[in-house]
Amino acid sequence: MPVRRPIRYRIAARSPEAHLFEVSVTVESPDPAGQRFALPAWIPGSYMIREFARHVVAIRATQGRRPVGLRKLDKHTWHAEPCDGPLTVAAEIYAWDPSVRGAHLDTGHGFFNGACVFLRVAGHEADPCEVEILPPRGARYRAWRVATAMRRKRAPRAGFGLYAAAGYDELIDHPVEMGTFALGRFIACGVPHEIAITGRHDADLARLERDLERLCETHIRFWGTPAPMDRYVFLVSARDEGYGGLEHHASTALACRRDDLPRRGGARGRRGLPQLPRAREPRVLPHLEREAYPARGVHAVRSRGGELHRAAVGVRGHHLLLRRPRARARRTDLRGRLSRAGRPQRDRARAHARPAPADRRRIELGRLDQVLPPGRERRRTRS
């Protein structure tokens, strides 16, 4: 069986001030009929068309120093002319998406998902991949580090250098954070875990490590040991407003309010800890450039499971789920805490039912009472 040569990627934070990543991919044995490259339109775990190719500012193909013709076939696919020897395609990608599913770069930090920046080499999806991650130039970036669950090949711990993945689907399943983040470490069921917090915050890292250790050990034992990953990384972005999360096989990208994190001195955050990591999903590579639909019911199981597990390990105030008070009170507590996806279908139908014709005027009058100033409700309703 012939040895597959690795697909070599290179990503550099070229201009944090302009929010530009410079990304290149080199194929040692391109297709003799012309090599195709494509950028995904969506990211596994977030099933909505994102059109990441719209962030490509410039793209070119070269063989050594000789330029190679590159033709765009559609909104996210390019075709390079036939050439004999290694082929390199380089692109400048605008990174100003602060969500957990995009790519973001400024003078404070950098973050990217592989689906947003790494071109897929058609016909070479199963080939091993190598990624060289480079820091921005300048003295102000000398303290930057790297946080990712991707396997290190020639890179120091939490440092820039060469990383490796078994294939393209594994490559895009490892988000990367770079900057001057706070880093915590703990071990759960023999698996090293890390939590990297980016942004201004006053979090109690020691408490986070203790709580996450208990939470992760409960999840791992629930699903069965040994854990399916060698290590796991939580990538947390602390912000003024907003929250969200995107789970991966060996990491989770999260966004939360600064006040949601437990503070030093015993103060409690308002929200809980990061989400339950998602199970490994089947390969979706043939569908990355068009719509695809996950199995029904997966999100409901994940939502309820996360709440029950946080209650079981005692890191959130969901102890009411585990008590057995009066039947009526128990039903109220459960309905108030379980997700909407886990409620009976009749409640969902009742919530979305259209009002009867006799009730429409009453609803409109209620809306007028909210809009009109006091004392004018009667005159408006009579007319």
PDB file of N, CA and C in Angstrom, residues 284-350:
ATOM      1  N   VAL A 284     -18.972  13.824   7.580  1.00  0.00           N
ATOM      2  CA  VAL A 284     -19.915  14.651   6.825  1.00  0.00           C
ATOM      3  C   VAL A 284     -19.205  15.368   5.693  1.00  0.00           C
ATOM      4  N   LEU A 285     -18.011  14.912   5.333  1.00  0.00           N
ATOM      5  CA  LEU A 285     -17.224  15.625   4.332  1.00  0.00           C
ATOM      6  C   LEU A 285     -17.932  15.789   2.992  1.00  0.00           C
ATOM      7  N   PRO A 286     -18.626  14.795   2.459  1.00  0.00           N
ATOM      8  CA  PRO A 286     -19.267  15.003   1.152  1.00  0.00           C
ATOM      9  C   PRO A 286     -20.318  16.088   1.162  1.00  0.00           C
ATOM     10  N   HIS A 287     -20.776  16.508   2.341  1.00  0.00           N
ATOM     11  CA  HIS A 287     -21.882  17.464   2.413  1.00  0.00           C
ATOM     12  C   HIS A 287     -21.460  18.826   2.949  1.00  0.00           C
ATOM     13  N   LEU A 288     -20.183  19.063   3.132  1.00  0.00           N
ATOM     14  CA  LEU A 288     -19.759  20.314   3.743  1.00  0.00           C
ATOM     15  C   LEU A 288     -20.046  21.530   2.875  1.00  0.00           C
ATOM     16  N   GLU A 289     -20.230  21.334   1.577  1.00  0.00           N
ATOM     17  CA  GLU A 289     -20.514  22.458   0.699  1.00  0.00           C
ATOM     18  C   GLU A 289     -22.003  22.612   0.397  1.00  0.00           C
ATOM     19  N   ARG A 290     -22.865  21.826   1.054  1.00  0.00           N
ATOM     20  CA  ARG A 290     -24.306  21.975   0.860  1.00  0.00           C
ATOM     21  C   ARG A 290     -25.015  21.597   2.145  1.00  0.00           C
ATOM     22  N   GLU A 291     -26.360  21.739   2.140  1.00  0.00           N
ATOM     23  CA  GLU A 291     -27.126  21.476   3.353  1.00  0.00           C
ATOM     24  C   GLU A 291     -27.047  20.002   3.731  1.00  0.00           C
ATOM     25  N   ALA A 292     -26.991  19.738   5.046  1.00  0.00           N
ATOM     26  CA  ALA A 292     -27.065  18.391   5.587  1.00  0.00           C
ATOM     27  C   ALA A 292     -27.836  18.468   6.891  1.00  0.00           C
ATOM     28  N   TYR A 293     -28.473  17.369   7.275  1.00  0.00           N
ATOM     29  CA  TYR A 293     -29.380  17.395   8.410  1.00  0.00           C
ATOM     30  C   TYR A 293     -28.994  16.324   9.416  1.00  0.00           C
ATOM     31  N   PRO A 294     -28.794  16.707  10.700  1.00  0.00           N
ATOM     32  CA  PRO A 294     -28.422  15.727  11.725  1.00  0.00           C
ATOM     33  C   PRO A 294     -29.621  14.907  12.152  1.00  0.00           C
ATOM     34  N   ALA A 295     -29.369  13.887  12.970  1.00  0.00           N
ATOM     35  CA  ALA A 295     -30.442  13.044  13.472  1.00  0.00           C
ATOM     36  C   ALA A 295     -31.345  13.849  14.400  1.00  0.00           C
ATOM     37  N   ARG A 296     -32.656  13.528  14.369  1.00  0.00           N
ATOM     38  CA  ARG A 296     -33.610  14.240  15.208  1.00  0.00           C
ATOM     39  C   ARG A 296     -33.459  13.793  16.651  1.00  0.00           C
ATOM     40  N   GLY A 297     -33.701  14.702  17.584  1.00  0.00           N
ATOM     41  CA  GLY A 297     -33.712  14.361  18.993  1.00  0.00           C
ATOM     42  C   GLY A 297     -32.381  14.436  19.702  1.00  0.00           C
ATOM     43  N   VAL A 298     -31.297  14.680  18.972  1.00  0.00           N
ATOM     44  CA  VAL A 298     -29.986  14.698  19.614  1.00  0.00           C
ATOM     45  C   VAL A 298     -29.870  15.864  20.574  1.00  0.00           C
ATOM     46  N   HIS A 299     -30.334  17.032  20.187  1.00  0.00           N
ATOM     47  CA  HIS A 299     -30.177  18.222  21.016  1.00  0.00           C
ATOM     48  C   HIS A 299     -30.986  18.108  22.302  1.00  0.00           C
ATOM     49  N   ALA A 300     -32.153  17.469  22.246  1.00  0.00           N
ATOM     50  CA  ALA A 300     -32.954  17.323  23.456  1.00  0.00           C
ATOM     51  C   ALA A 300     -32.235  16.457  24.482  1.00  0.00           C
ATOM     52  N   VAL A 301     -31.645  15.378  24.056  1.00  0.00           N
ATOM     53  CA  VAL A 301     -30.915  14.504  24.973  1.00  0.00           C
ATOM     54  C   VAL A 301     -29.748  15.244  25.586  1.00  0.00           C
ATOM     55  N   ARG A 302     -28.999  15.994  24.784  1.00  0.00           N
ATOM     56  CA  ARG A 302     -27.850  16.718  25.300  1.00  0.00           C
ATOM     57  C   ARG A 302     -28.277  17.770  26.309  1.00  0.00           C
ATOM     58  N   SER A 303     -29.371  18.479  26.045  1.00  0.00           N
ATOM     59  CA  SER A 303     -29.782  19.548  26.932  1.00  0.00           C
ATOM     60  C   SER A 303     -30.197  19.015  28.298  1.00  0.00           C
ATOM     61  N   ARG A 304     -31.047  17.976  28.326  1.00  0.00           N
ATOM     62  CA  ARG A 304     -31.490  17.428  29.597  1.00  0.00           C
ATOM     63  C   ARG A 304     -30.340  16.754  30.325  1.00  0.00           C
ATOM     64  N   GLY A 305     -29.495  16.057  29.593  1.00  0.00           N
ATOM     65  CA  GLY A 305     -28.379  15.371  30.223  1.00  0.00           C
ATOM     66  C   GLY A 305     -27.442  16.326  30.914  1.00  0.00           C
ATOM     67  N   GLY A 306     -27.176  17.471  30.299  1.00  0.00           N
ATOM     68  CA  GLY A 306     -26.285  18.439  30.913  1.00  0.00           C
ATOM     69  C   GLY A 306     -26.820  18.955  32.231  1.00  0.00           C
ATOM     70  N   GLU A 307     -28.132  19.248  32.297  1.00  0.00           N
ATOM     71  CA  GLU A 307     -28.708  19.769  33.520  1.00  0.00           C
ATOM     72  C   GLU A 307     -28.701  18.723  34.630  1.00  0.00           C
ATOM     73  N   LEU A 308     -29.070  17.497  34.299  1.00  0.00           N
ATOM     74  CA  LEU A 308     -29.101  16.460  35.312  1.00  0.00           C
ATOM     75  C   LEU A 308     -27.704  16.145  35.828  1.00  0.00           C
ATOM     76  N   HIS A 309     -26.706  16.173  34.951  1.00  0.00           N
ATOM     77  CA  HIS A 309     -25.342  15.883  35.392  1.00  0.00           C
ATOM     78  C   HIS A 309     -24.807  17.000  36.277  1.00  0.00           C
ATOM     79  N   ARG A 310     -25.095  18.242  35.956  1.00  0.00           N
ATOM     80  CA  ARG A 310     -24.635  19.329  36.820  1.00  0.00           C
ATOM     81  C   ARG A 310     -25.283  19.237  38.193  1.00  0.00           C
ATOM     82  N   ALA A 311     -26.543  18.800  38.241  1.00  0.00           N
ATOM     83  CA  ALA A 311     -27.196  18.628  39.531  1.00  0.00           C
ATOM     84  C   ALA A 311     -26.579  17.467  40.302  1.00  0.00           C
ATOM     85  N   ALA A 312     -26.227  16.400  39.602  1.00  0.00           N
ATOM     86  CA  ALA A 312     -25.700  15.208  40.271  1.00  0.00           C
ATOM     87  C   ALA A 312     -24.362  15.478  40.945  1.00  0.00           C
ATOM     88  N   VAL A 313     -23.509  16.280  40.329  1.00  0.00           N
ATOM     89  CA  VAL A 313     -22.198  16.532  40.918  1.00  0.00           C
ATOM     90  C   VAL A 313     -22.204  17.723  41.864  1.00  0.00           C
ATOM     91  N   GLY A 314     -23.340  18.456  41.943  1.00  0.00           N
ATOM     92  CA  GLY A 314     -23.472  19.515  42.928  1.00  0.00           C
ATOM     93  C   GLY A 314     -22.798  20.815  42.581  1.00  0.00           C
ATOM     94  N   VAL A 315     -22.533  21.093  41.312  1.00  0.00           N
ATOM     95  CA  VAL A 315     -21.879  22.348  40.956  1.00  0.00           C
ATOM     96  C   VAL A 315     -22.877  23.414  40.550  1.00  0.00           C
ATOM     97  N   ARG A 316     -24.175  23.070  40.504  1.00  0.00           N
ATOM     98  CA  ARG A 316     -25.193  24.078  40.233  1.00  0.00           C
ATOM     99  C   ARG A 316     -26.348  23.874  41.195  1.00  0.00           C
ATOM    100  N   GLY A 317     -27.201  24.865  41.292  1.00  0.00           N
ATOM    101  CA  GLY A 317     -28.314  24.811  42.231  1.00  0.00           C
ATOM    102  C   GLY A 317     -29.507  24.054  41.702  1.00  0.00           C
ATOM    103  N   HIS A 318     -29.309  22.879  41.133  1.00  0.00           N
ATOM    104  CA  HIS A 318     -30.414  22.071  40.609  1.00  0.00           C
ATOM    105  C   HIS A 318     -30.744  20.924  41.560  1.00  0.00           C
ATOM    106  N   HIS A 319     -30.511  21.136  42.877  1.00  0.00           N
ATOM    107  CA  HIS A 319     -30.755  20.064  43.820  1.00  0.00           C
ATOM    108  C   HIS A 319     -32.225  19.683  43.881  1.00  0.00           C
ATOM    109  N   LEU A 320     -33.122  20.603  43.458  1.00  0.00           N
ATOM    110  CA  LEU A 320     -34.549  20.288  43.481  1.00  0.00           C
ATOM    111  C   LEU A 320     -34.879  19.134  42.551  1.00  0.00           C
ATOM    112  N   LEU A 321     -34.063  18.930  41.517  1.00  0.00           N
ATOM    113  CA  LEU A 321     -34.311  17.819  40.606  1.00  0.00           C
ATOM    114  C   LEU A 321     -34.116  16.476  41.302  1.00  0.00           C
ATOM    115  N   LEU A 322     -33.332  16.427  42.343  1.00  0.00           N
ATOM    116  CA  LEU A 322     -33.005  15.171  42.993  1.00  0.00           C
ATOM    117  C   LEU A 322     -33.862  14.911  44.229  1.00  0.00           C
ATOM    118  N   ARG A 323     -34.658  15.887  44.654  1.00  0.00           N
ATOM    119  CA  ARG A 323     -35.502  15.694  45.828  1.00  0.00           C
ATOM    120  C   ARG A 323     -36.877  15.194  45.396  1.00  0.00           C
ATOM    121  N   ARG A 324     -37.646  14.715  46.353  1.00  0.00           N
ATOM    122  CA  ARG A 324     -38.997  14.242  46.071  1.00  0.00           C
ATOM    123  C   ARG A 324     -39.978  14.925  47.030  1.00  0.00           C
ATOM    124  N   PRO A 325     -40.292  16.217  46.737  1.00  0.00           N
ATOM    125  CA  PRO A 325     -41.297  16.908  47.560  1.00  0.00           C
ATOM    126  C   PRO A 325     -42.701  16.502  47.132  1.00  0.00           C
ATOM    127  N   ARG A 326     -43.687  17.363  47.420  1.00  0.00           N
ATOM    128  CA  ARG A 326     -45.053  17.062  47.005  1.00  0.00           C
ATOM    129  C   ARG A 326     -45.127  16.904  45.495  1.00  0.00           C
ATOM    130  N   ALA A 327     -46.079  16.110  45.036  1.00  0.00           N
ATOM    131  CA  ALA A 327     -46.149  15.785  43.603  1.00  0.00           C
ATOM    132  C   ALA A 327     -46.304  17.043  42.768  1.00  0.00           C
ATOM    133  N   ARG A 328     -47.166  17.981  43.214  1.00  0.00           N
ATOM    134  CA  ARG A 328     -47.383  19.190  42.422  1.00  0.00           C
ATOM    135  C   ARG A 328     -46.125  20.039  42.370  1.00  0.00           C
ATOM    136  N   ALA A 329     -45.445  20.200  43.484  1.00  0.00           N
ATOM    137  CA  ALA A 329     -44.215  21.001  43.510  1.00  0.00           C
ATOM    138  C   ALA A 329     -43.126  20.346  42.670  1.00  0.00           C
ATOM    139  N   ARG A 330     -43.045  19.043  42.719  1.00  0.00           N
ATOM    140  CA  ARG A 330     -42.017  18.348  41.928  1.00  0.00           C
ATOM    141  C   ARG A 330     -42.250  18.552  40.440  1.00  0.00           C
ATOM    142  N   ARG A 331     -43.500  18.509  40.033  1.00  0.00           N
ATOM    143  CA  ARG A 331     -43.791  18.723  38.620  1.00  0.00           C
ATOM    144  C   ARG A 331     -43.422  20.142  38.200  1.00  0.00           C
ATOM    145  N   THR A 332     -43.702  21.132  39.061  1.00  0.00           N
ATOM    146  CA  THR A 332     -43.354  22.515  38.743  1.00  0.00           C
ATOM    147  C   THR A 332     -41.858  22.695  38.628  1.00  0.00           C
ATOM    148  N   ASP A 333     -41.103  22.106  39.550  1.00  0.00           N
ATOM    149  CA  ASP A 333     -39.653  22.243  39.517  1.00  0.00           C
ATOM    150  C   ASP A 333     -39.073  21.664  38.244  1.00  0.00           C
ATOM    151  N   LEU A 334     -39.548  20.491  37.849  1.00  0.00           N
ATOM    152  CA  LEU A 334     -39.024  19.859  36.644  1.00  0.00           C
ATOM    153  C   LEU A 334     -39.345  20.680  35.410  1.00  0.00           C
ATOM    154  N   ARG A 335     -40.581  21.154  35.320  1.00  0.00           N
ATOM    155  CA  ARG A 335     -40.966  21.910  34.130  1.00  0.00           C
ATOM    156  C   ARG A 335     -40.185  23.212  34.040  1.00  0.00           C
ATOM    157  N   GLY A 336     -39.817  23.776  35.175  1.00  0.00           N
ATOM    158  CA  GLY A 336     -39.079  25.026  35.144  1.00  0.00           C
ATOM    159  C   GLY A 336     -37.618  24.866  34.791  1.00  0.00           C
ATOM    160  N   ARG A 337     -37.093  23.638  34.883  1.00  0.00           N
ATOM    161  CA  ARG A 337     -35.666  23.463  34.700  1.00  0.00           C
ATOM    162  C   ARG A 337     -35.292  22.636  33.484  1.00  0.00           C
ATOM    163  N   LEU A 338     -36.166  21.760  33.032  1.00  0.00           N
ATOM    164  CA  LEU A 338     -35.844  20.993  31.845  1.00  0.00           C
ATOM    165  C   LEU A 338     -36.038  21.838  30.596  1.00  0.00           C
ATOM    166  N   SER A 339     -35.342  21.476  29.541  1.00  0.00           N
ATOM    167  CA  SER A 339     -35.385  22.274  28.325  1.00  0.00           C
ATOM    168  C   SER A 339     -36.732  22.145  27.640  1.00  0.00           C
ATOM    169  N   ARG A 340     -37.012  23.095  26.775  1.00  0.00           N
ATOM    170  CA  ARG A 340     -38.271  23.079  26.039  1.00  0.00           C
ATOM    171  C   ARG A 340     -38.384  21.859  25.150  1.00  0.00           C
ATOM    172  N   ALA A 341     -37.229  21.374  24.623  1.00  0.00           N
ATOM    173  CA  ALA A 341     -37.253  20.214  23.734  1.00  0.00           C
ATOM    174  C   ALA A 341     -37.707  18.957  24.453  1.00  0.00           C
ATOM    175  N   GLY A 342     -37.594  18.920  25.808  1.00  0.00           N
ATOM    176  CA  GLY A 342     -37.973  17.719  26.536  1.00  0.00           C
ATOM    177  C   GLY A 342     -39.391  17.752  27.055  1.00  0.00           C
ATOM    178  N   ARG A 343     -40.166  18.799  26.809  1.00  0.00           N
ATOM    179  CA  ARG A 343     -41.528  18.894  27.304  1.00  0.00           C
ATOM    180  C   ARG A 343     -42.476  18.110  26.399  1.00  0.00           C
ATOM    181  N   PRO A 344     -43.671  17.770  26.918  1.00  0.00           N
ATOM    182  CA  PRO A 344     -44.626  17.029  26.092  1.00  0.00           C
ATOM    183  C   PRO A 344     -45.010  17.794  24.836  1.00  0.00           C
ATOM    184  N   GLN A 345     -45.343  17.040  23.809  1.00  0.00           N
ATOM    185  CA  GLN A 345     -45.702  17.650  22.530  1.00  0.00           C
ATOM    186  C   GLN A 345     -46.948  18.506  22.650  1.00  0.00           C
ATOM    187  N   ARG A 346     -47.858  18.124  23.538  1.00  0.00           N
ATOM    188  CA  ARG A 346     -49.100  18.912  23.645  1.00  0.00           C
ATOM    189  C   ARG A 346     -48.827  20.319  24.171  1.00  0.00           C
ATOM    190  N   ASP A 347     -47.813  20.462  25.056  1.00  0.00           N
ATOM    191  CA  ASP A 347     -47.476  21.790  25.541  1.00  0.00           C
ATOM    192  C   ASP A 347     -46.898  22.650  24.435  1.00  0.00           C
ATOM    193  N   ARG A 348     -46.087  22.036  23.583  1.00  0.00           N
ATOM    194  CA  ARG A 348     -45.511  22.785  22.472  1.00  0.00           C
ATOM    195  C   ARG A 348     -46.586  23.220  21.490  1.00  0.00           C
ATOM    196  N   ALA A 349     -47.547  22.329  21.199  1.00  0.00           N
ATOM    197  CA  ALA A 349     -48.634  22.697  20.282  1.00  0.00           C
ATOM    198  C   ALA A 349     -49.496  23.798  20.888  1.00  0.00           C
ATOM    199  N   ARG A 350     -49.720  23.724  22.211  1.00  0.00           N
ATOM    200  CA  ARG A 350     -50.542  24.738  22.859  1.00  0.00           C
ATOM    201  C   ARG A 350     -49.852  26.100  22.843  1.00  0.00           C
TER     202      ARG A 350
END
